[in-house]
Amino acid sequence: MLTRHHPEATAASGLFNLIRQYAIWLVLVTVLLASMLLSLLAGYPQLSLADLYLSLVSDTPSIQQSIQKPIQQLVLTELRFPRLIAGLLTGAAMGCAGFLLQRLSQNPLTSPSTLGVTQGSALALVLVFILGIEMSPVMRFSAALIGALFAGGLLLVLMLANRQRNDTSTLILLGALMASFFAALTTSMLLLEQHAINAIRFWLSGSLAFVPAELLPVLALICLSCFSVSYLMLPGINLVTTGEAKASSLGISPIRVYLVVLVLILLLTGASVAVTGPILFTGLVVPHLARLLVGVKASAHLSASLLLGAIMMTLADGLTRWVAPETPASPSIPMAIIGAPWFMWLVYQRYRT
């Protein structure tokens, strides 16, 4: 028996979905603004909204003289604002890298950290530091990108070897082995150089504290460029995931898509690690949450991944400083508390049958 669809019901359903989508984006933007505010005010010394307002409008001498605690201005301009910008950019970068990996591999377990790219980038930076090479902004980003490139080269070989079988289980397993191997090498080098542990332990644990302001322009340039190219690559990614033969028949080279996406992942991961250190699980959790909220449409999924990545990074950083204001806690702690059980649940869901 055929079911008759009433035009009024269809229109009401469409209107409800439209309102729901607008509400989700409004909530995401609101939460982002709230997390930014928390990141600016939380920590030691704890600041108020009045302090934030005065620091933003304190160009005139009269207002400058009215500030009773100039140290608060210094904290905001020299510490909190660079920390906030770094958190927004690196969070969005890891969300974008995770989206690209999961979208292209069609595997929810893939992320820069589970495939060893993050650990490879961190290994290269630790090696440069131990060798005593001056860590200028150029050297810092170069070392991180070289480490990511080395890990990414192995990743590309694995992706191309497995693309005909359409099975990414081997890719996940070998990526996890690469991550463990790079982490073991990093630990071994630090044990041989005891002074290096104290010098970079906060960075190595994944931290937004003491982000050098001179790194931010380069970080912004890399991230914003990669975000733009990611949107341009969405049609090619969609075609490749539906079938390489179909993509080739429409003039899209699957190999070129793989290469461009891999370069984007390496740039985003290397730039993030160079600034904040290896903060894990962001690229794993964020694309899943984004897909649950906005669905599988590529452009909406990518946009939500960018927003959620920025939200999770700034919120984790702000909450750790709000809970323990006088302790240099790392945002990687709440990310690991969320990400590790999430990863185990994903593995269970995928392989329980």
Short mmCIF file of N, CA and C in Angstrom, two decimals, residues 135-143 215:
data_model
loop_
_atom_site.label_atom_id
_atom_site.label_comp_id
_atom_site.label_asym_id
_atom_site.label_seq_id
_atom_site.Cartn_x
_atom_site.Cartn_y
_atom_site.Cartn_z
N MET A 135 66.60 27.16 18.34
CA MET A 135 65.20 26.93 17.99
C MET A 135 64.54 28.23 17.56
N SER A 136 64.93 28.74 16.41
CA SER A 136 64.27 29.89 15.83
C SER A 136 62.91 29.46 15.29
N PRO A 137 62.00 30.42 15.02
CA PRO A 137 60.69 30.02 14.46
C PRO A 137 60.81 29.19 13.19
N VAL A 138 61.75 29.57 12.31
CA VAL A 138 61.91 28.83 11.06
C VAL A 138 62.39 27.40 11.34
N MET A 139 63.38 27.27 12.23
CA MET A 139 63.89 25.95 12.56
C MET A 139 62.83 25.10 13.25
N ARG A 140 62.04 25.73 14.12
CA ARG A 140 61.02 25.01 14.86
C ARG A 140 59.98 24.40 13.91
N PHE A 141 59.46 25.22 13.00
CA PHE A 141 58.46 24.72 12.06
C PHE A 141 59.09 23.73 11.07
N SER A 142 60.32 24.01 10.65
CA SER A 142 60.99 23.12 9.69
C SER A 142 61.21 21.74 10.27
N ALA A 143 61.70 21.69 11.52
CA ALA A 143 61.93 20.40 12.15
C ALA A 143 60.64 19.62 12.32
N LEU A 215 55.77 32.96 16.75
CA LEU A 215 55.32 31.77 16.03
C LEU A 215 53.92 31.92 15.46
#
